[in-house]
Amino acid sequence: MKVFGVTGWKNGGKTGLVERLVTEITDRGFVVSTIKHAHHSADVDHLGTDTYRHRKAGAKQVILSSPQRWAHMSELQGDHEPSLGDLIARIEGSDLVLVEGFKSEVHPKIEAFRFENGHPPLAEVNTSIVAIAAKGAIATRLPCMDLDDTSAVADFVLGQVGLSVIDDSGGDLRPKLRNDCFALPEGVDWVPVDDALARLKATLAPVAGVEVVSTTQTCGRILAHSVTGIRHNPPAANSAVDGYGFAFNTLSDDLQLKLVDGRSAAGESFVGHVPAGHGVRILTGAIIPQGVDTVVLQEDVDLLDGCVRLSGQPKLGSNTRKAGEDVKAGDIVLALGHRIRPTDIALLTATGISEVEVFKPLRVGVLSTGDELANASVKDSAAHTTYDANRPMLLSLVEKWGYQPVDMGIAPDSPDEIEKRLNDFGPNVDAILTSGGASAGDEDHISKLLRTKGDLTSWRIAVKPGRPLALAMWNGVPIFGLPGNPVAAFVCTLIFGRPALSILAGGDWLTPQSFSVSAAFSKSKKNGRREFLRARMTPSGQVETFRSEGSGRISGLSWADGLVELADNGYEIADGDPVKYLPYSSFGL
Ligand code: AMP
Ligand code: MG
C-alpha cells in the first residue's frame, strides 16, 4: 500500500484535488482510500442519532453498520490522537492512501496552491512537499502542475509511489521504450562519454515486470515502490541500559528510591504504575513502565535494603529510547528503485514490512558473433579459431549484477543467422548484449542487420577502448552492440551497460564511486577522447597500469583490480600525479 499526501493553505483547493484524484485514480483501476486530518473538534454523527446517543452516554467505541457501509468511532476520552502510521495501519485492501492534511508528517506530498490567496507556497518551508498543483503562475524549482489538470497530477502521484509500473490485473502498465530512443541528433559524429551517458539516462525506462516477494528473499532485488513503515522503531519507549527506572520529578533530595516488587524485562513488561518516589528494576530493551520517565545505569547506584541510592543527580529522560525515535510508522523507509542490501532487510523487517513489491530480475540475453569464434569445449580447434571469451564474461557480469543471464550462443557472421537468433530469443528477454561485428566494416553484420531492420544508431563514442557502440531496438527489445575485442567489450559494459541495465531493471542510474590516487606511471594523454586503463593498487598505495593498452590483451583484464579514468582533454601525467581510480568493486564486481 502506498501513501501520498495533499496539503496546502486553507482554501488552497486540497479537498477538491483529493476528490478529483480519488475519481481519476479509481478510474485507472486502483483502490484508493483517504485519511483526512481535522484540526478542530469534528463529528461524524448528528445530534440525536442512535450512535451519537451511545457515545454521549460514555461508550468508548461505537460501531455503526448498514448494508452499504460501516463506521468504527473511537472516543479518545483524553487519550492522545493516534499517529498517522497507526491510522494508515487500519486501512486494508487499498493500493493507495491519499492523506489530506498532516502537513508536518514526513510522507511525500503535493501542495494545492491558489495564487490569489496571497500566501507564499508552503513548499518554501516544508521539505516533504515534492510538487505543487497551482492555480496561477508561481516561481518554484519543484515540479509544478495545473491544479485543474487532474490527469497530470494523477500521473505524477502514481509515478512517485511507483504504482504506474504495478500490474495487478494482468494488463501491462509499464512504460514502453520508444523505437527511436537511441536516435542521435542530426549531425552528431563523435559522442563524448558524458553525452552518451546523459542520453542513455534520459531515454531509458524500467521494462522489468513486478512481483511481490517476502522481505527475507529480497537481497539484491530492486524496489518497485517506495516503502512506508507500518510500525514504529522502536515500537514502544524502552530502556537503553540495565538499571532502575523512576519519575524524574519525584526523586527526593537524598537521591534514594524505594524499589517496587517486580521488574521490567524485554518481552516481559512491568504491569502497573510505579508510584512517585519509587524505582523499578528495568533491563535493556524493556518497555518503560507507567510512572517512569528516566533510567539510571545499575553501575551508578548503591543497592541498599529494598531501595537504591543514586551516585549523582541524573538527567531527565536519560537512558530511555522514545517510541519511533529511529523510524516512525508512516515514514518512507526506502525509495522506489533502491537495490535491497542486507541492512535494508533489517530496516524493512523492524518497521513491520514482511513483503514488498520488487521488479522481476531483468532477463539479459548475451550473443557472440563472429565466424572465428568457438566454444572453449571444442578441443580440436583450427588455427583461426578464437575461443569465445566475451559471452562467459558477459553472462557472469549479468549474473553478478543480480539479473537473469540468458545464453544466446554464438552466431556466425551471417545476417540471417543473427536475425534468427534475435527473433528466437527476443520474446523472452528484456535486453540483449551482443559482441563483435559492431563497426561499419564488411564483416560487421550486427551493424548491417540492425541498420536495415532494427532502428540502429551507431554511436561512435569518444572512448578508448571502445568506440563504436551499436544501439538498436529489436521488436521492442533494446540491443547493446558491443565491440568484439574483449577489453573494449568489458569496459563498454561497465561504463555504459551497467547504468543502462540498472534503469531497465527498475533501479537507479549508477555512477561508480571513484578515488583520487597517486599515479605509479607516466603517460602522454591524447586530446578528444576518454581513456580507461587497466589498473591496480601497488602495495605502497599508488595506482599502476597494465604494461600494454592493446584491447585484445585479456590477461590485463584479469591482472587489474580496476580502471584508471583519464579525462577527455590532452595532458601529461607524471609519476605521482593524482588520477581517478575506479576499483572493480565500484562496478559491483
Ligand atoms: P569485431 O568487433 O567483430 O571486429 O572483433 C574484433 C576482435 O575481437 C577480433 O579479433 C575478434 O576475433 C575478437 N572477438 C570478437 N568476439 C570475440 C569473443 N566473443 N571472444 C573473444 N574475442 C572476440
Ligand atoms: Mg567479428
XYZ file of N, CA, C and O in Angstrom, residues 22-200:
716
model
N -9.162 10.971 -6.311
C -9.796 9.692 -5.958
C -10.544 9.156 -7.182
O -10.400 7.987 -7.556
N -11.317 10.032 -7.831
C -12.083 9.594 -9.010
C -11.142 9.131 -10.124
O -11.287 8.039 -10.676
N -10.143 9.960 -10.413
C -9.243 9.669 -11.533
C -8.465 8.359 -11.303
O -8.383 7.505 -12.183
N -7.917 8.204 -10.083
C -7.048 7.043 -9.834
C -7.901 5.773 -9.702
O -7.497 4.694 -10.121
N -9.111 5.919 -9.162
C -10.028 4.773 -9.110
C -10.396 4.349 -10.531
O -10.408 3.155 -10.844
N -10.669 5.341 -11.398
C -10.993 5.021 -12.798
C -9.858 4.281 -13.487
O -10.073 3.552 -14.435
N -8.635 4.493 -13.009
C -7.493 3.804 -13.631
C -7.300 2.398 -13.068
O -6.300 1.739 -13.362
N -8.201 1.978 -12.206
C -8.181 0.589 -11.754
C -7.524 0.358 -10.405
O -7.319 -0.788 -10.003
N -7.169 1.418 -9.687
C -6.551 1.239 -8.369
C -7.590 1.453 -7.279
O -8.562 2.198 -7.470
N -7.371 0.793 -6.137
C -8.259 1.003 -4.992
C -7.648 2.104 -4.128
O -6.496 2.001 -3.688
N -8.423 3.157 -3.930
C -7.904 4.329 -3.222
C -8.652 4.510 -1.909
O -9.876 4.359 -1.853
N -7.930 4.808 -0.842
C -8.544 5.186 0.426
C -8.004 6.557 0.824
O -6.999 7.005 0.259
N -8.664 7.206 1.755
C -8.186 8.528 2.170
C -8.158 8.620 3.691
O -8.880 7.902 4.388
N -7.296 9.505 4.164
C -7.286 9.877 5.584
C -7.287 11.402 5.605
O -6.527 12.039 4.871
N -8.165 11.971 6.419
C -8.277 13.433 6.472
C -8.013 13.870 7.908
O -8.528 13.255 8.850
N -7.204 14.883 8.068
C -6.990 15.391 9.419
C -7.815 16.649 9.633
O -7.789 17.556 8.807
N -8.572 16.677 10.734
C -9.355 17.875 11.067
C -8.738 18.485 12.315
O -8.459 17.785 13.284
N -8.495 19.810 12.272
C -7.839 20.452 13.413
C -8.780 20.634 14.590
O -8.385 20.572 15.734
N -10.054 20.904 14.271
C -10.987 21.235 15.348
C -11.820 20.019 15.646
O -11.750 19.024 14.958
N -12.629 20.123 16.664
C -13.488 19.010 17.025
C -14.411 18.721 15.841
O -15.206 19.552 15.438
N -14.222 17.567 15.223
C -15.061 17.219 14.075
C -15.936 16.049 14.484
O -15.473 15.154 15.182
N -17.196 16.080 14.094
C -18.069 14.963 14.453
C -18.680 14.366 13.206
O -19.037 15.090 12.278
N -18.775 13.045 13.181
C -19.347 12.391 12.006
C -20.823 12.071 12.237
O -21.516 11.674 11.311
N -21.280 12.211 13.474
C -22.678 11.917 13.826
C -23.497 13.189 13.886
O -22.955 14.282 13.985
N -24.787 13.039 13.836
C -25.673 14.187 14.064
C -26.301 14.062 15.440
O -26.571 12.950 15.898
N -26.529 15.221 16.007
C -27.205 15.276 17.300
C -28.469 14.413 17.256
O -29.251 14.515 16.301
N -28.610 13.524 18.179
C -29.849 12.755 18.275
C -29.818 11.410 17.575
O -30.701 10.581 17.808
N -28.806 11.156 16.701
C -28.781 9.817 16.089
C -28.461 8.788 17.179
O -27.904 9.121 18.232
N -28.794 7.526 16.869
C -28.620 6.480 17.893
C -27.167 6.388 18.356
O -26.880 6.320 19.543
N -26.253 6.379 17.369
C -24.848 6.208 17.766
C -24.327 7.437 18.506
O -23.491 7.330 19.400
N -24.856 8.618 18.163
C -24.474 9.828 18.902
C -24.863 9.648 20.356
O -24.086 9.943 21.277
N -26.069 9.128 20.543
C -26.549 8.958 21.935
C -25.695 7.918 22.672
O -25.368 8.077 23.846
N -25.311 6.833 21.982
C -24.440 5.830 22.623
C -23.138 6.489 23.091
O -22.664 6.276 24.201
N -22.562 7.293 22.193
C -21.269 7.897 22.505
C -21.382 8.898 23.643
O -20.539 8.952 24.536
N -22.434 9.730 23.564
C -22.590 10.746 24.608
C -22.840 10.106 25.965
O -22.493 10.671 27.006
N -23.409 8.890 25.945
C -23.646 8.198 27.218
C -22.344 7.664 27.806
O -22.304 7.236 28.955
N -21.221 7.684 26.986
C -19.924 7.284 27.537
C -19.297 6.062 26.887
O -18.242 5.599 27.334
N -19.925 5.511 25.823
C -19.324 4.327 25.185
C -17.950 4.698 24.626
O -17.786 5.751 24.011
N -16.967 3.854 24.838
C -15.603 4.130 24.371
C -15.513 3.967 22.845
O -14.903 4.774 22.157
N -16.092 2.863 22.346
C -16.075 2.636 20.900
C -17.482 2.284 20.435
O -18.209 1.576 21.140
N -17.848 2.801 19.280
C -19.186 2.536 18.752
C -19.030 2.111 17.300
O -18.284 2.748 16.549
N -19.690 1.027 16.913
C -19.667 0.615 15.506
C -21.076 0.743 14.938
O -22.044 0.256 15.540
N -21.163 1.437 13.828
C -22.435 1.575 13.117
C -22.328 0.745 11.847
O -21.373 0.912 11.079
N -23.263 -0.142 11.647
C -23.188 -0.997 10.465
C -24.472 -0.921 9.667
O -25.559 -0.835 10.244
N -24.339 -0.942 8.344
C -25.502 -0.947 7.458
C -25.131 -1.763 6.229
O -23.959 -2.099 6.051
N -26.084 -2.068 5.352
C -25.722 -2.860 4.157
C -24.753 -2.129 3.222
O -24.089 -2.767 2.421
N -24.653 -0.818 3.311
C -23.760 -0.082 2.396
C -22.381 0.188 2.983
O -21.394 0.235 2.273
N -22.298 0.446 4.266
C -21.015 0.820 4.848
C -21.042 0.574 6.344
O -22.108 0.352 6.921
N -19.850 0.592 6.920
C -19.810 0.560 8.372
C -18.772 1.554 8.858
O -17.872 1.927 8.117
N -18.961 2.019 10.071
C -18.042 3.007 10.624
C -17.697 2.628 12.052
O -18.548 2.168 12.815
N -16.442 2.817 12.354
C -15.951 2.492 13.696
C -15.520 3.814 14.332
O -14.574 4.441 13.859
N -16.240 4.245 15.350
C -15.897 5.515 16.002
C -15.282 5.219 17.364
O -15.776 4.379 18.101
N -14.210 5.920 17.636
C -13.491 5.679 18.876
C -13.381 7.008 19.611
O -12.890 7.982 19.029
N -13.844 7.072 20.838
C -13.754 8.322 21.611
C -12.414 8.339 22.330
O -12.079 7.397 23.053
N -11.634 9.385 22.125
C -10.311 9.421 22.752
C -10.433 9.585 24.265
O -9.598 9.088 25.018
N -11.455 10.299 24.705
C -11.681 10.475 26.153
C -10.381 10.847 26.866
O -10.041 10.284 27.907
N -9.639 11.789 26.275
C -8.411 12.268 26.928
C -7.149 11.593 26.439
O -6.047 12.086 26.689
N -7.237 10.432 25.737
C -6.023 9.797 25.196
C -5.466 10.645 24.051
O -6.158 11.488 23.500
N -4.197 10.332 23.662
C -3.599 11.032 22.521
C -4.278 10.631 21.228
O -4.705 9.492 21.072
N -4.295 11.575 20.278
C -4.767 11.251 18.941
C -3.809 10.213 18.347
O -2.597 10.323 18.537
N -4.318 9.203 17.644
C -3.378 8.216 17.067
C -2.470 8.868 16.030
O -2.842 9.867 15.411
N -1.269 8.282 15.844
C -0.336 8.832 14.848
C -0.838 8.473 13.452
O -1.667 7.568 13.283
N -0.298 9.156 12.454
C -0.687 8.851 11.071
C -0.388 7.383 10.752
O -1.189 6.700 10.117
N 0.760 6.903 11.247
C 1.123 5.496 10.995
C 0.083 4.548 11.568
O -0.303 3.561 10.938
N -0.385 4.846 12.774
C -1.408 3.983 13.385
C -2.683 4.015 12.550
O -3.379 3.002 12.404
N -3.016 5.183 12.023
C -4.235 5.300 11.214
C -4.080 4.539 9.893
O -4.969 3.790 9.480
N -2.911 4.708 9.267
C -2.671 4.006 7.991
C -2.769 2.497 8.197
O -3.329 1.773 7.380
N -2.247 2.041 9.345
C -2.241 0.604 9.606
C -3.658 0.035 9.687
O -3.860 -1.167 9.554
N -4.666 0.902 9.890
C -6.047 0.418 9.971
C -6.711 0.300 8.603
O -7.811 -0.212 8.483
N -6.052 0.806 7.585
C -6.664 0.740 6.248
C -6.246 -0.554 5.560
O -5.091 -0.945 5.604
N -7.233 -1.218 4.984
C -6.952 -2.513 4.359
C -7.383 -2.498 2.895
O -8.244 -1.715 2.503
N -6.782 -3.407 2.120
C -7.267 -3.687 0.770
C -7.183 -2.519 -0.184
O -7.991 -2.406 -1.106
N -6.193 -1.648 0.008
C -6.097 -0.496 -0.887
C -4.720 -0.448 -1.530
O -3.744 -0.941 -0.975
N -4.666 0.145 -2.723
C -3.368 0.342 -3.374
C -2.715 1.626 -2.907
O -1.505 1.719 -2.795
N -3.557 2.631 -2.660
C -3.029 3.961 -2.366
C -3.871 4.617 -1.285
O -5.107 4.556 -1.337
N -3.204 5.231 -0.314
C -3.908 6.046 0.680
C -3.534 7.500 0.410
O -2.350 7.860 0.437
N -4.538 8.310 0.112
C -4.304 9.746 -0.053
C -4.569 10.406 1.287
O -5.634 10.213 1.877
N -3.602 11.153 1.780
C -3.713 11.764 3.102
C -3.917 13.264 2.922
O -3.099 13.934 2.283
N -5.019 13.786 3.447
C -5.258 15.232 3.365
C -4.922 15.847 4.711
O -5.430 15.402 5.747
N -4.054 16.872 4.692
C -3.625 17.476 5.947
C -2.361 16.795 6.440
O -1.559 16.333 5.642
N -2.194 16.709 7.778
C -0.981 16.109 8.364
C 0.265 16.729 7.738
O 1.181 16.021 7.343
N 0.304 18.062 7.629
C 1.388 18.646 6.843
C 2.760 18.519 7.481
O 3.763 18.588 6.805
N 2.817 18.281 8.821
C 4.165 18.145 9.398
C 4.665 16.697 9.411
O 5.788 16.437 9.833
N 3.859 15.756 8.924
C 4.370 14.381 8.788
C 5.280 14.314 7.562
O 5.182 15.144 6.659
N 6.145 13.274 7.531
C 7.214 13.311 6.527
C 6.881 12.638 5.191
O 7.687 12.677 4.271
N 5.695 12.014 5.065
C 5.399 11.347 3.785
C 5.386 12.384 2.653
O 5.101 13.560 2.885
N 5.697 11.978 1.408
C 5.739 12.949 0.317
C 4.340 13.485 -0.013
O 3.354 12.750 0.054
N 4.295 14.765 -0.332
C 3.007 15.437 -0.543
C 3.065 16.346 -1.756
O 4.128 16.821 -2.145
N 1.869 16.624 -2.272
C 1.746 17.669 -3.279
C 0.978 18.817 -2.630
O 0.080 18.576 -1.803
N 1.357 20.028 -2.952
C 0.670 21.183 -2.372
C -0.372 21.714 -3.356
O -0.053 21.983 -4.521
N -1.613 21.849 -2.882
C -2.651 22.511 -3.676
C -2.531 23.997 -3.371
O -2.584 24.409 -2.203
N -2.352 24.802 -4.416
C -1.969 26.195 -4.187
C -2.754 27.135 -5.087
O -2.840 26.936 -6.300
N -3.336 28.145 -4.471
C -4.008 29.195 -5.252
C -3.283 30.511 -5.033
O -3.165 30.977 -3.902
N -2.841 31.076 -6.114
C -2.063 32.304 -6.063
C -2.843 33.433 -5.373
O -2.313 34.181 -4.559
N -4.166 33.491 -5.656
C -4.936 34.641 -5.159
C -5.071 34.647 -3.634
O -5.466 35.647 -3.056
N -4.705 33.544 -2.977
C -4.810 33.534 -1.514
C -3.780 34.435 -0.840
O -3.898 34.749 0.333
N -2.730 34.788 -1.582
C -1.782 35.761 -1.065
C -0.638 35.206 -0.232
O 0.269 35.931 0.126
N -0.634 33.889 0.099
C 0.500 33.324 0.847
C 1.575 32.865 -0.132
O 1.246 32.465 -1.240
N 2.846 32.805 0.310
C 3.816 32.068 -0.499
C 3.515 30.570 -0.381
O 2.859 30.171 0.601
N 3.958 29.742 -1.324
C 3.667 28.303 -1.192
C 4.240 27.737 0.103
O 5.327 28.143 0.530
N 3.514 26.808 0.705
C 4.010 26.094 1.900
C 5.318 25.371 1.589
O 6.150 25.146 2.460
N 5.467 24.986 0.312
C 6.651 24.225 -0.103
C 7.942 24.978 0.199
O 9.002 24.373 0.304
N 7.857 26.301 0.352
C 9.078 27.055 0.655
C 9.646 26.692 2.018
O 10.832 26.856 2.268
N 8.787 26.231 2.918
C 9.281 25.887 4.259
C 9.107 24.412 4.590
O 9.634 23.922 5.581
N 8.335 23.686 3.766
C 8.030 22.290 4.105
C 8.730 21.374 3.095
O 8.361 21.298 1.928
N 9.767 20.669 3.585
C 10.594 19.903 2.649
C 9.955 18.577 2.232
O 10.473 17.894 1.356
N 8.833 18.201 2.850
C 8.192 16.953 2.407
C 7.286 17.192 1.199
O 6.745 16.252 0.640
N 7.122 18.455 0.813
C 6.321 18.752 -0.387
C 7.215 18.569 -1.613
O 8.272 19.184 -1.722
N 6.793 17.668 -2.509
C 7.659 17.320 -3.641
C 7.166 17.912 -4.955
O 7.843 17.798 -5.978
N 5.984 18.540 -4.943
C 5.459 19.158 -6.171
C 4.337 20.107 -5.786
O 3.815 20.048 -4.660
N 3.954 20.967 -6.726
C 2.877 21.927 -6.474
C 1.846 21.801 -7.591
O 2.203 21.702 -8.772
N 0.560 21.749 -7.198
C -0.533 21.832 -8.177
C -1.134 23.215 -7.986
O -1.752 23.489 -6.951
N -0.881 24.111 -8.939
C -1.173 25.527 -8.692
C -2.220 26.086 -9.639
O -2.339 25.661 -10.783
N -2.979 27.028 -9.104
C -3.875 27.853 -9.925
C -3.152 29.187 -10.025
O -2.944 29.848 -9.017
N -2.697 29.562 -11.191
C -1.928 30.798 -11.327
C -0.438 30.488 -11.386
O -0.001 29.428 -10.955
N 0.313 31.439 -11.940
C 1.747 31.199 -12.154
C 2.530 31.392 -10.860
O 2.269 32.333 -10.118
N 3.475 30.489 -10.589
C 4.362 30.676 -9.435
C 5.787 30.329 -9.849
O 5.994 29.542 -10.768
N 6.719 30.929 -9.142
C 8.128 30.604 -9.394
C 8.528 29.539 -8.389
O 8.473 29.773 -7.186
N 8.878 28.349 -8.858
C 9.295 27.288 -7.947
C 10.231 26.356 -8.687
O 10.130 26.204 -9.911
N 11.152 25.732 -7.945
C 12.033 24.767 -8.590
C 11.427 23.370 -8.584
O 11.938 22.443 -9.181
N 10.284 23.217 -7.850
C 9.642 21.902 -7.789
C 8.846 21.652 -9.063
O 8.444 22.596 -9.741
N 8.559 20.369 -9.376
C 7.644 20.101 -10.482
C 6.321 20.812 -10.193
O 5.848 20.804 -9.053
N 5.754 21.474 -11.205
C 4.540 22.249 -10.988
C 3.503 21.872 -12.038
O 3.812 21.789 -13.224
N 2.285 21.584 -11.586
C 1.202 21.216 -12.500
C 0.049 22.177 -12.313
O -0.036 22.867 -11.307
N -0.862 22.178 -13.286
C -2.070 22.981 -13.174
C -3.007 22.282 -12.185
O -3.260 21.076 -12.304
N -3.510 23.039 -11.222
C -4.379 22.460 -10.187
C -5.574 21.722 -10.796
O -6.071 20.744 -10.236
N -6.029 22.179 -11.957
C -7.203 21.552 -12.571
C -6.862 20.419 -13.535
O -7.752 19.757 -14.041
N -5.554 20.202 -13.780
C -5.180 19.126 -14.708
C -5.028 17.826 -13.907
O -3.936 17.356 -13.612
N -6.183 17.261 -13.535
C -6.190 16.107 -12.628
C -5.400 14.938 -13.211
O -4.724 14.216 -12.482
N -5.479 14.768 -14.531
C -4.792 13.640 -15.150
C -3.272 13.772 -14.961
O -2.588 12.804 -14.603
N -2.742 14.989 -15.132
C -1.297 15.196 -14.957
C -0.901 14.994 -13.498
O 0.137 14.386 -13.202
N -1.746 15.477 -12.572
C -1.416 15.311 -11.148
C -1.459 13.822 -10.786
O -0.590 13.311 -10.081
N -2.459 13.106 -11.326
C -2.565 11.662 -11.039
C -1.356 10.924 -11.603
O -0.784 10.054 -10.930
N -0.913 11.288 -12.825
C 0.290 10.651 -13.398
C 1.473 10.855 -12.465
O 2.246 9.933 -12.200
N 1.588 12.087 -11.959
C 2.720 12.412 -11.091
C 2.661 11.575 -9.803
O 3.638 10.952 -9.399
N 1.492 11.565 -9.166
C 1.346 10.855 -7.888
C 1.633 9.359 -8.087
O 2.396 8.751 -7.333
N 1.063 8.772 -9.125
C 1.261 7.336 -9.357
C 2.721 7.036 -9.672
O 3.271 6.029 -9.220
N 3.361 7.938 -10.412
C 4.783 7.760 -10.715
C 5.620 7.828 -9.452
O 6.525 7.033 -9.244
N 5.283 8.775 -8.573
C 6.037 8.939 -7.318
C 5.951 7.699 -6.435
O 6.931 7.307 -5.820
N 4.782 7.106 -6.345
C 4.630 5.962 -5.434
C 4.944 4.656 -6.143
O 4.933 3.599 -5.525
N 5.227 4.724 -7.463
C 5.605 3.504 -8.173
C 4.418 2.703 -8.662
O 4.578 1.580 -9.120
N 3.207 3.257 -8.573
C 2.055 2.464 -8.992
C 1.914 2.427 -10.503
O 1.254 1.549 -11.025
N 2.563 3.350 -11.201
C 2.376 3.337 -12.650
C 3.011 2.102 -13.274
O 2.696 1.757 -14.387
N 3.912 1.441 -12.547
C 4.520 0.249 -13.128
C 3.926 -1.038 -12.557
O 4.286 -2.125 -12.961
N 3.036 -0.915 -11.588
C 2.466 -2.108 -10.955
C 1.379 -2.671 -11.852
O 0.585 -1.954 -12.424
N 1.382 -3.970 -11.956
C 0.463 -4.615 -12.868
C -0.259 -5.736 -12.123
O 0.185 -6.869 -12.127
N -1.341 -5.379 -11.434
C -2.062 -6.384 -10.657
C -3.076 -7.129 -11.508
O -3.519 -8.204 -11.173
N -3.463 -6.533 -12.608
C -4.636 -7.024 -13.325
C -4.282 -7.912 -14.504
O -5.153 -8.433 -15.168
N -2.974 -8.073 -14.776
C -2.606 -8.820 -15.971
C -2.378 -7.877 -17.148
O -1.778 -8.243 -18.144
N -2.811 -6.641 -17.029
C -2.549 -5.649 -18.074
C -1.111 -5.196 -17.950
O -0.446 -5.517 -16.976
N -0.586 -4.493 -18.919
C 0.797 -4.058 -18.835
C 0.858 -2.543 -18.754
O 0.603 -1.845 -19.715
N 1.144 -2.061 -17.543
C 1.181 -0.620 -17.334
C 2.595 -0.066 -17.419
O 2.838 1.092 -17.197
N 3.575 -0.960 -17.745
C 4.951 -0.492 -17.765
C 5.210 0.419 -18.956
O 4.649 0.220 -20.028
N 6.077 1.410 -18.783
C 6.363 2.267 -19.926
C 7.068 1.462 -21.007
O 7.867 0.588 -20.703
N 6.746 1.749 -22.230
C 7.424 1.083 -23.355
C 8.550 1.999 -23.819
O 8.404 3.210 -23.839
N 9.664 1.375 -24.203
C 10.730 2.185 -24.777
C 10.308 2.575 -26.187
O 9.711 1.778 -26.902
N 10.621 3.806 -26.550
C 10.290 4.224 -27.908
C 11.285 3.604 -28.886
O 12.451 3.428 -28.562
N 10.815 3.301 -30.088
C 11.688 2.681 -31.073
C 12.851 3.575 -31.465
O 13.913 3.089 -31.851
N 12.628 4.891 -31.352
C 13.711 5.803 -31.737
C 14.501 6.276 -30.517
O 15.148 7.294 -30.541
N 14.442 5.469 -29.429
C 15.013 6.001 -28.186
C 16.534 6.186 -28.243
O 17.091 6.944 -27.475
N 17.195 5.494 -29.157
C 18.650 5.670 -29.223
C 19.085 6.651 -30.303
O 20.276 6.823 -30.548
N 18.101 7.256 -30.973
C 18.460 8.145 -32.083
C 19.302 9.311 -31.587
O 19.028 9.867 -30.525
N 20.326 9.646 -32.357
C 21.160 10.803 -32.001
C 20.686 12.011 -32.790
O 20.151 11.854 -33.885
N 20.872 13.202 -32.247
C 20.501 14.394 -33.025
C 21.282 14.428 -34.347
O 22.381 13.880 -34.432
N 20.699 15.078 -35.356
C 21.340 15.228 -36.679
C 22.761 15.762 -36.530
O 23.010 16.633 -35.708
N 23.652 15.227 -37.344
C 24.983 15.824 -37.451
C 25.948 15.450 -36.343
O 27.066 15.936 -36.307
N 25.527 14.575 -35.414
C 26.448 14.207 -34.338
C 27.413 13.156 -34.858
O 26.999 12.177 -35.472
N 28.697 13.376 -34.646
C 29.679 12.430 -35.144
C 30.289 11.680 -33.968
O 29.850 10.608 -33.606
N 31.272 12.285 -33.319
C 31.855 11.652 -32.141
C 31.086 12.091 -30.906
O 30.902 13.280 -30.675
N 30.626 11.135 -30.129
C 29.839 11.469 -28.940
C 30.742 11.382 -27.714
O 31.306 10.318 -27.441
N 30.899 12.487 -26.966
C 31.688 12.380 -25.724
C 31.014 11.409 -24.747
O 29.780 11.255 -24.778
N 31.815 10.767 -23.901
C 31.287 9.771 -22.962
C 30.152 10.357 -22.115
O 29.097 9.730 -21.946
N 30.352 11.567 -21.590
C 29.324 12.142 -20.706
C 28.011 12.371 -21.444
O 26.938 12.191 -20.878
N 28.093 12.758 -22.734
C 26.857 12.958 -23.510
C 26.168 11.627 -23.753
O 24.940 11.522 -23.692
N 26.974 10.594 -24.047
C 26.390 9.271 -24.296
C 25.665 8.788 -23.034
O 24.533 8.295 -23.100
N 26.306 8.983 -21.888
C 25.674 8.552 -20.628
C 24.404 9.355 -20.370
O 23.366 8.793 -19.975
N 24.467 10.671 -20.606
C 23.293 11.517 -20.348
C 22.129 11.108 -21.247
O 20.972 11.094 -20.823
N 22.438 10.722 -22.500
C 21.364 10.316 -23.412
C 20.739 9.005 -22.969
O 19.521 8.833 -22.996
N 21.576 8.058 -22.572
C 21.035 6.766 -22.101
C 20.152 6.999 -20.883
O 19.045 6.455 -20.770
